[in-house]
Coordinates of C-alpha atoms and ligand atoms in Angstrom, one line a residue:
X965 CA -27.7 -20.8 17.7
X966 CA -25.6 -18.4 15.2
X967 CA -26.1 -19.2 11.2
X968 CA -22.8 -20.7 9.8
X969 CA -21.9 -17.7 7.3
X970 CA -21.7 -18.9 3.7
X971 CA -18.5 -16.9 2.3
X972 CA -15.2 -17.9 4.2
X973 CA -12.4 -15.9 2.8
X974 CA -9.2 -17.9 2.8
X975 CA -6.3 -15.5 3.4
X976 CA -2.4 -16.4 3.5
X977 CA -0.8 -14.2 6.3
X978 CA 2.9 -13.7 6.2
X979 CA 4.5 -11.7 9.1
X980 CA 8.0 -11.8 7.6
X981 CA 11.1 -10.3 9.9
X982 CA 11.6 -7.7 12.4
X983 CA 8.5 -5.5 13.3
X984 CA 6.4 -7.4 10.4
X985 CA 5.7 -9.7 13.2
X986 CA 4.8 -7.7 16.0
X987 CA 2.5 -5.5 14.2
X988 CA 0.5 -8.9 12.1
X989 CA -0.4 -10.7 15.6
X990 CA -2.3 -7.7 16.8
X991 CA -3.5 -6.9 13.1
X992 CA -5.5 -10.6 13.3
X993 CA -7.4 -9.7 16.3
X994 CA -8.5 -6.4 15.3
X995 CA -9.6 -7.9 11.8
X996 CA -11.1 -11.0 13.8
X997 CA -13.3 -8.4 15.9
X998 CA -14.5 -6.7 12.7
X999 CA -15.4 -9.7 11.2
X1000 CA -17.1 -11.2 14.2
X1001 CA -19.1 -7.5 15.0
X1002 CA -20.0 -7.2 11.2
X1003 CA -21.2 -10.6 10.9
X1004 CA -22.2 -13.0 7.9
X1005 CA -19.0 -14.3 6.8
X1006 CA -15.4 -15.7 7.8
X1007 CA -12.2 -15.2 7.7
X1008 CA -9.4 -18.9 7.7
X1009 CA -5.7 -17.8 8.5
X1010 CA -3.3 -19.5 6.6
X1011 CA 0.5 -18.6 8.3
X1012 CA 3.7 -19.0 6.0
X1013 CA 7.1 -18.3 6.7
X1014 CA 9.2 -16.1 3.9
X1015 CA 11.7 -13.2 4.4
X1016 CA 15.5 -13.0 5.3
X1017 CA 14.9 -15.3 8.3
X1018 CA 12.8 -18.1 6.2
X1019 CA 16.1 -17.7 4.3
X1020 CA 18.8 -17.8 6.8
X1021 CA 16.3 -21.0 8.3
X1022 CA 16.1 -22.8 5.0
X1023 CA 18.3 -21.5 2.3
X1024 CA 14.9 -19.9 0.3
X1025 CA 13.2 -16.4 1.1
X1026 CA 10.2 -18.2 0.1
X1027 CA 9.8 -21.8 -1.1
X1028 CA 8.0 -22.8 -4.1
X1029 CA 5.4 -24.4 -1.8
X1030 CA 4.9 -21.3 0.4
X1031 CA 4.6 -19.2 -2.9
X1032 CA 1.7 -21.9 -4.2
X1033 CA -0.2 -21.6 -0.8
X1034 CA -0.1 -17.7 -1.3
X1035 CA -1.3 -17.7 -4.6
X1036 CA -4.1 -19.8 -3.5
X1037 CA -5.3 -17.8 -0.9
X1038 CA -8.2 -15.0 -2.1
X1039 CA -5.8 -12.6 -0.3
X1040 CA -2.5 -12.3 1.2
X1041 CA -1.7 -10.2 4.4
X1042 CA 2.2 -8.9 4.8
X1043 CA 3.6 -7.6 7.7
X1044 CA 7.4 -6.5 6.4
X1045 CA 10.2 -8.2 4.9
X1046 CA 14.2 -7.9 4.7
X1047 CA 16.7 -7.4 6.8
X1048 CA 19.9 -5.3 6.4
X1049 CA 22.6 -8.0 7.6
X1050 CA 21.2 -10.5 5.9
X1051 CA 21.8 -10.6 2.2
X1052 CA 22.3 -12.6 -0.7
X1053 CA 26.0 -13.3 -1.9
X1054 CA 25.2 -10.2 -4.8
X1055 CA 25.0 -8.0 -1.7
X1056 CA 21.1 -7.4 -2.3
X1057 CA 18.9 -7.6 0.3
X1058 CA 16.3 -10.1 1.1
X1059 CA 12.8 -9.2 -0.7
X1060 CA 10.4 -12.0 -1.8
X1061 CA 7.6 -9.6 -1.7
X1062 CA 8.8 -7.8 -4.9
X1063 CA 8.9 -11.2 -6.2
X1064 CA 5.5 -11.3 -5.6
X1065 CA 4.4 -8.3 -6.9
X1066 CA 6.3 -9.7 -10.7
X1067 CA 5.1 -13.3 -10.0
X1068 CA 1.4 -12.1 -9.4
X1069 CA 1.4 -9.8 -11.6
X1070 CA -0.1 -6.9 -9.3
X1071 CA 0.5 -4.1 -11.2
X1072 CA -0.9 -1.1 -9.3
X1073 CA 0.1 -0.3 -5.8
X1074 CA -2.1 1.5 -4.1
X1075 CA -1.0 3.9 -1.5
X1076 CA -3.4 6.1 0.3
X1077 CA -2.1 9.1 2.3
X1078 CA -4.7 10.6 4.6
X1079 CA -4.6 12.9 7.8
X1080 CA -6.3 10.9 10.8
X1081 CA -8.1 12.5 13.1
X1082 CA -5.9 13.4 16.2
X1083 CA -2.3 12.7 14.2
X1084 CA -1.2 15.9 13.3
X1085 CA 1.0 16.8 10.1
X1086 CA 4.0 18.0 10.1
X1087 CA 2.6 20.9 7.9
X1088 CA 1.3 23.6 9.8
X1089 CA -1.3 25.0 7.6
X1090 CA -4.9 24.0 8.9
X1091 CA -5.7 22.3 5.4
X1092 CA -3.3 19.9 6.2
X1093 CA -5.8 18.0 8.6
X1094 CA -7.9 17.0 5.1
X1095 CA -5.0 15.5 3.5
X1096 CA -6.3 12.5 1.5
X1097 CA -5.1 11.6 -1.9
X1098 CA -4.0 7.9 -3.0
X1099 CA -0.6 7.1 -4.9
X1100 CA -1.0 4.1 -7.8
X1101 CA 3.3 2.9 -7.9
X1102 CA 3.0 0.7 -11.0
X1103 CA 4.6 -2.0 -9.2
X1104 CA 6.0 -4.8 -12.0
X1105 CA 8.2 -2.7 -14.5
X1106 CA 10.1 1.1 -14.7
X1107 CA 13.5 0.9 -12.8
X1108 CA 12.3 -2.2 -11.0
X1109 CA 12.4 -3.9 -14.1
X1110 CA 15.7 -4.1 -14.0
X1111 CA 16.1 -5.7 -10.4
X1112 CA 18.5 -8.4 -10.7
X1113 CA 19.6 -7.6 -14.1
X1114 CA 21.9 -4.2 -13.6
X1115 CA 25.6 -4.4 -14.9
X1116 CA 28.6 -3.0 -14.0
X1117 CA 31.6 -3.3 -16.6
X1118 CA 35.6 -3.3 -15.3
X1119 CA 34.1 -1.1 -12.3
X1120 CA 34.0 1.4 -14.1
X1121 CA 30.2 1.6 -15.4
X1122 CA 27.1 0.6 -13.8
X1123 CA 23.6 0.3 -16.1
X1124 CA 20.2 -0.3 -15.1
X1125 CA 17.2 -0.3 -17.7
X1126 CA 13.8 1.6 -17.4
X1127 CA 10.7 -0.7 -18.7
X1128 CA 7.5 0.7 -19.8
X1129 CA 5.2 -1.0 -21.4
X1130 CA 1.6 -0.3 -23.0
X1131 CA 0.2 -3.2 -21.8
X1132 CA 1.2 -2.7 -18.0
X1133 CA 0.3 1.5 -18.6
X1134 CA -3.1 0.7 -20.0
X1135 CA -4.2 -1.3 -16.9
X1136 CA -2.6 0.9 -14.3
X1137 CA -4.5 3.9 -16.5
X1138 CA -7.4 2.4 -16.1
X1139 CA -7.5 1.2 -12.4
X1140 CA -6.4 4.9 -11.2
X1141 CA -9.4 6.7 -13.7
X1142 CA -11.7 4.2 -12.6
X1143 CA -10.6 5.1 -8.6
X1144 CA -10.5 8.4 -9.3
X1145 CA -14.5 8.0 -10.2
X1146 CA -15.2 6.0 -7.1
X1147 CA -13.7 8.4 -5.1
X1148 CA -15.5 11.4 -6.7
X1149 CA -18.8 9.5 -6.7
X1150 CA -18.1 8.3 -2.4
X1151 CA -17.4 12.2 -1.8
X1152 CA -14.0 11.5 -1.0
X1153 CA -11.9 12.6 -4.4
X1154 CA -12.4 15.6 -6.3
X1155 CA -12.5 14.0 -9.4
X1156 CA -8.8 14.7 -10.7
X1157 CA -6.5 11.7 -11.9
X1158 CA -3.0 13.0 -12.0
X1159 CA -0.1 11.7 -14.5
X1160 CA 3.7 12.0 -12.4
X1161 CA 6.1 11.9 -14.8
X1162 CA 9.6 12.9 -16.4
X1163 CA 8.1 13.3 -20.0
X1164 CA 10.1 16.6 -20.8
X1165 CA 13.5 14.4 -20.2
X1166 CA 13.0 10.7 -21.0
X1167 CA 11.5 8.9 -23.9
X1168 CA 9.9 6.6 -21.5
X1169 CA 8.7 8.9 -19.7
X1170 CA 6.7 10.5 -23.0
X1171 CA 5.9 7.0 -24.1
X1172 CA 4.3 6.8 -20.4
X1173 CA 2.2 10.0 -20.8
X1174 CA 1.3 9.8 -23.8
X1175 CA -0.2 6.5 -22.7
X1176 CA -2.0 8.0 -19.6
X1177 CA -3.8 11.0 -22.3
X1178 CA -5.1 7.9 -24.7
X1179 CA -6.8 6.1 -21.7
X1180 CA -7.9 9.7 -20.0
X1181 CA -9.9 10.3 -22.9
X1182 CA -12.4 7.5 -22.1
X1183 CA -13.3 9.5 -19.1
X1184 CA -14.2 12.6 -19.7
X1185 CA -15.8 13.3 -16.4
X1186 CA -12.4 13.0 -14.5
X1187 CA -9.8 16.4 -14.8
X1188 CA -6.9 14.3 -16.3
X1189 CA -3.8 16.2 -15.7
X1190 CA 0.2 16.0 -15.5
X1191 CA 3.1 16.8 -13.1
X1192 CA 6.6 16.5 -13.6
X1193 CA 8.2 14.1 -10.7
X1194 CA 10.3 16.8 -9.4
X1195 CA 7.4 19.5 -9.2
X1196 CA 5.2 16.6 -7.8
X1197 CA 7.7 16.8 -4.5
X1198 CA 7.6 19.8 -4.2
X1199 CA 3.3 20.5 -4.4
X1200 CA 3.4 17.6 -1.9
X1201 CA 5.0 19.5 0.6
X1202 CA 3.0 22.7 -0.4
X1203 CA -0.4 21.9 -0.9
X1204 CA -0.7 18.1 -0.7
X1205 CA -4.9 18.8 0.0
X1206 CA -4.6 19.7 -4.2
X1207 CA -4.3 16.0 -5.2
X1208 CA -6.7 13.4 -5.5
X1209 CA -5.3 10.3 -7.5
X1210 CA -1.5 10.3 -8.7
X1211 CA -0.2 7.5 -11.0
X1212 CA 3.5 7.1 -11.2
X1213 CA 6.3 4.7 -12.2
X1214 CA 7.6 2.0 -10.0
X1215 CA 10.9 4.1 -8.7
X1216 CA 9.1 7.5 -8.5
X1217 CA 5.7 5.8 -6.5
X1218 CA 8.4 4.3 -3.9
X1219 CA 10.1 7.6 -3.4
X1220 CA 7.0 9.9 -3.4
X1221 CA 4.6 7.3 -0.9
X1222 CA 7.7 7.8 1.6
X1223 CA 7.4 11.1 1.2
X1224 CA 3.4 10.8 1.4
X1225 CA 3.7 8.8 4.7
X1226 CA 5.8 11.5 6.4
X1227 CA 3.2 14.2 5.8
X1228 CA 0.8 12.3 7.7
X1229 CA 2.8 11.0 10.5
X1230 CA 5.1 8.6 9.5
X1231 CA 6.1 5.1 8.5
X1232 CA 3.2 3.8 10.9
X1233 CA 0.4 5.4 9.5
X1234 CA 1.2 4.6 5.7
X1235 CA -1.1 1.1 4.8
X1236 CA -0.5 -0.1 0.9
X1237 CA -1.9 -2.8 -1.5
X1238 CA -0.5 -4.3 -4.2
X1239 CA -3.5 -5.1 -6.7
X1240 CA -3.5 -7.1 -10.2
X1241 CA -6.6 -8.3 -12.1
X1242 CA -6.6 -11.6 -10.2
X1243 CA -4.5 -11.6 -7.1
X1244 CA -3.9 -8.8 -4.2
X1245 CA -0.9 -8.5 -1.5
X1246 CA -1.8 -5.8 2.2
X1247 CA 1.1 -4.8 3.5
X1248 CA 2.1 -1.5 5.7
X1249 CA 4.3 0.6 3.5
X1250 CA 7.1 0.3 6.1
X1251 CA 9.6 -1.8 6.1
X1252 CA 10.7 -4.2 8.8
X1253 CA 12.7 -1.6 10.9
X1254 CA 14.9 -3.2 12.5
X1255 CA 16.2 -0.3 14.8
X1256 CA 13.1 -0.4 16.7
X1257 CA 12.6 -4.2 16.3
X1258 CA 11.9 -6.1 19.7
X1259 CA 11.3 -3.2 21.3
X1260 CA 7.4 -3.1 21.7
X1261 CA 7.5 0.0 19.7
X1262 CA 6.3 -0.5 16.5
X1263 CA 3.1 1.4 15.6
X1264 CA 0.6 -1.0 14.2
X1265 CA -1.7 1.5 13.0
X1266 CA -0.2 1.3 9.2
X1267 CA -1.0 -2.6 9.5
X1268 CA -4.4 -2.9 10.8
X1269 CA -5.6 0.0 7.6
X1270 CA -3.6 -2.4 5.0
X1271 CA -5.9 -4.9 6.6
X1272 CA -9.1 -2.7 6.5
X1273 CA -8.3 -2.7 2.5
X1274 CA -7.9 -6.0 2.2
X1275 CA -11.3 -6.6 3.4
X1276 CA -12.5 -3.8 1.5
X1277 CA -11.2 -5.6 -2.0
X1278 CA -12.7 -8.8 -0.7
X1279 CA -16.1 -7.3 -0.5
X1280 CA -16.0 -5.6 -3.4
X1281 CA -14.8 -8.4 -5.5
X1282 CA -16.4 -11.0 -4.0
X1283 CA -19.9 -9.0 -3.3
X1284 CA -19.5 -9.6 0.5
X1285 CA -21.2 -6.5 1.7
X1286 CA -20.3 -7.0 5.5
X1287 CA -16.6 -7.6 4.4
X1288 CA -16.8 -3.9 3.6
X1289 CA -18.6 -3.1 6.9
X1290 CA -15.8 -5.1 8.4
X1291 CA -13.4 -2.9 6.5
X1292 CA -15.0 0.7 7.5
X1293 CA -15.1 -0.4 11.8
X1294 CA -11.2 -1.2 11.7
X1295 CA -11.1 2.4 9.5
X1296 CA -13.6 4.0 12.0
X1297 CA -12.2 2.5 15.1
X1298 CA -8.6 3.3 14.1
X1299 CA -9.7 7.1 13.3
X1300 CA -11.5 7.3 16.9
X1301 CA -9.0 5.6 19.0
X1302 CA -6.7 8.7 17.8
X1303 CA -9.3 11.0 17.4
X1304 CA -9.2 11.4 21.4
X1305 CA -5.8 13.0 20.8
X1306 CA -4.5 11.0 23.7
X1307 CA -3.0 8.1 21.7
X1308 CA 0.6 9.0 20.8
X1309 CA 2.8 6.5 19.3
X1310 CA 6.4 6.0 19.9
X1311 CA 7.1 6.7 16.5
X1312 CA 5.9 10.3 17.4
X1313 CA 7.6 11.0 20.8
X1314 CA 4.6 9.1 22.6
X1315 CA 4.7 6.5 25.1
X1316 CA 2.1 4.8 23.2
X1317 CA 3.6 1.2 21.9
X1318 CA 2.4 -1.5 19.7
X1319 CA 0.1 -3.6 22.5
X1320 CA -1.2 0.1 23.6
X1321 CA -2.4 1.2 20.0
X1322 CA -4.1 -2.4 19.4
X1323 CA -5.8 -2.1 23.0
X1324 CA -7.3 1.6 21.9
X1325 CA -8.4 0.6 18.4
X1326 CA -9.8 -2.7 19.9
X1327 CA -12.0 -0.6 22.3
X1328 CA -12.9 2.3 19.9
X1329 CA -14.3 -0.7 18.1
X1330 CA -17.3 -0.8 20.1
X1331 CA -18.3 2.8 19.6
X1332 CA -17.8 3.0 16.1
X1333 CA -20.7 3.4 13.7
X1334 CA -20.5 2.5 9.9
X1335 CA -23.8 4.4 8.8
X1336 CA -22.3 7.4 7.7
X1337 CA -18.9 6.6 6.2
X1338 CA -18.9 6.5 2.4
Ligands
LIG1512 P1 12.0 -1.0 3.7 O1 13.1 -0.4 2.5 O2 12.5 -2.2 3.6 O3 11.0 -1.0 2.6 P2 13.2 0.9 5.1 O4 14.6 0.8 4.9 O5 12.6 2.3 4.1 O6 12.8 -0.1 4.4 P3 12.0 1.1 7.1 O7 11.8 -0.3 7.7 O8 10.4 1.0 6.7 O9 13.2 1.5 6.5 O10 12.1 2.2 8.4 C1 12.7 3.4 8.2 C2 12.2 3.8 9.2 O11 10.7 4.1 9.8 C3 13.1 3.5 10.8 O12 13.6 4.4 11.5 C4 11.9 2.6 11.6 O13 12.1 2.2 13.0 C5 10.7 3.9 11.3 N1 9.1 3.2 11.2 C6 8.8 1.9 9.9 N2 7.9 1.3 10.5 C7 7.4 1.9 11.9 C8 6.4 1.7 12.6 N3 5.2 0.9 12.3 N4 6.2 2.0 13.7 C9 7.3 2.9 14.0 N5 8.4 3.5 13.5 C10 8.8 3.0 12.2

């Protein structure tokens, strides 16, 4: 008889809207299989409704009870929220996932951009097969601090205000610099952390850069450098393999992470995590994709890789090695499934829809070894 695991993680599952539901269902299957194979710990899933559909049904995009339940969980796994045709009276889209970032103080948006074997980049240079960088998008202030507070004067002039604070920046940069150290120690990164800003034009970004330099002095083993946002967009297209960790303001990070997703195959391949000191939300970079919702075409890979990030975060935070092993099993299974070169998603003009990708990843997990992974 199997022993009852002593560790059980409580996960708040929020599928949200559109393809959020379609990618979440197979994701839970994949996570359960990885947990079963890794052994020694368990997961308890609490399904919660929030988003645009919830707003239509209940008048609230995320009720207080739902928020409280999510905040009590060990981690939050989110599909996608918001639908363009469902809006608040002021015309803005329903995005309670942004409220989660603000209310749970999830200051570090972690957006890994990694080429998956068998999923070729749009770049023809062979070095594009080795893209492996992480964009850290500050997620609680910057230009988004103005969300819901923008003004329009007499239909003549609109204003939004950028906010950069020392407290958030210090934590953000320390997080990014520690990630640079961890990536180098595990043989993935070169130990380079790049501050992306527009310090040559804006006072707020000069301040952002100044704090970056101050914090980087405590990490003399790393190469800490700067790139302007416009130059970083150019370099990400010309030579993305030269970057390791990039850290930037909220709005810049929003844009750069979609550019990064495009480099490695599309939105369906880009996972993300919004991490604070006590809570974290894991969700694909993509939105609810209403143009393909309900057709079985959504690529669930980003959702699977976001769940792997969640398992890795839980494993590190709670010192549960088998949770990190489960994370490596999912990542390894994704690599193995696509590595055959035969699995081509609808997103890339192929035949493989949501269930075909899920089946391939579940089958590949049986053959994955986690021993040789960092
Ligand atoms: P948001 O602003 O909510 O992040 P968005 O407006 O950027 O959303 P997405 O919903 O991310 O838009 O979709 C952008 C494009 O990428 C759409 O054409 C969509 O169909 C496609 N797309 C997004 N996610 C996936 C996926 N998982 N699989 C396949 N295609 C996807």
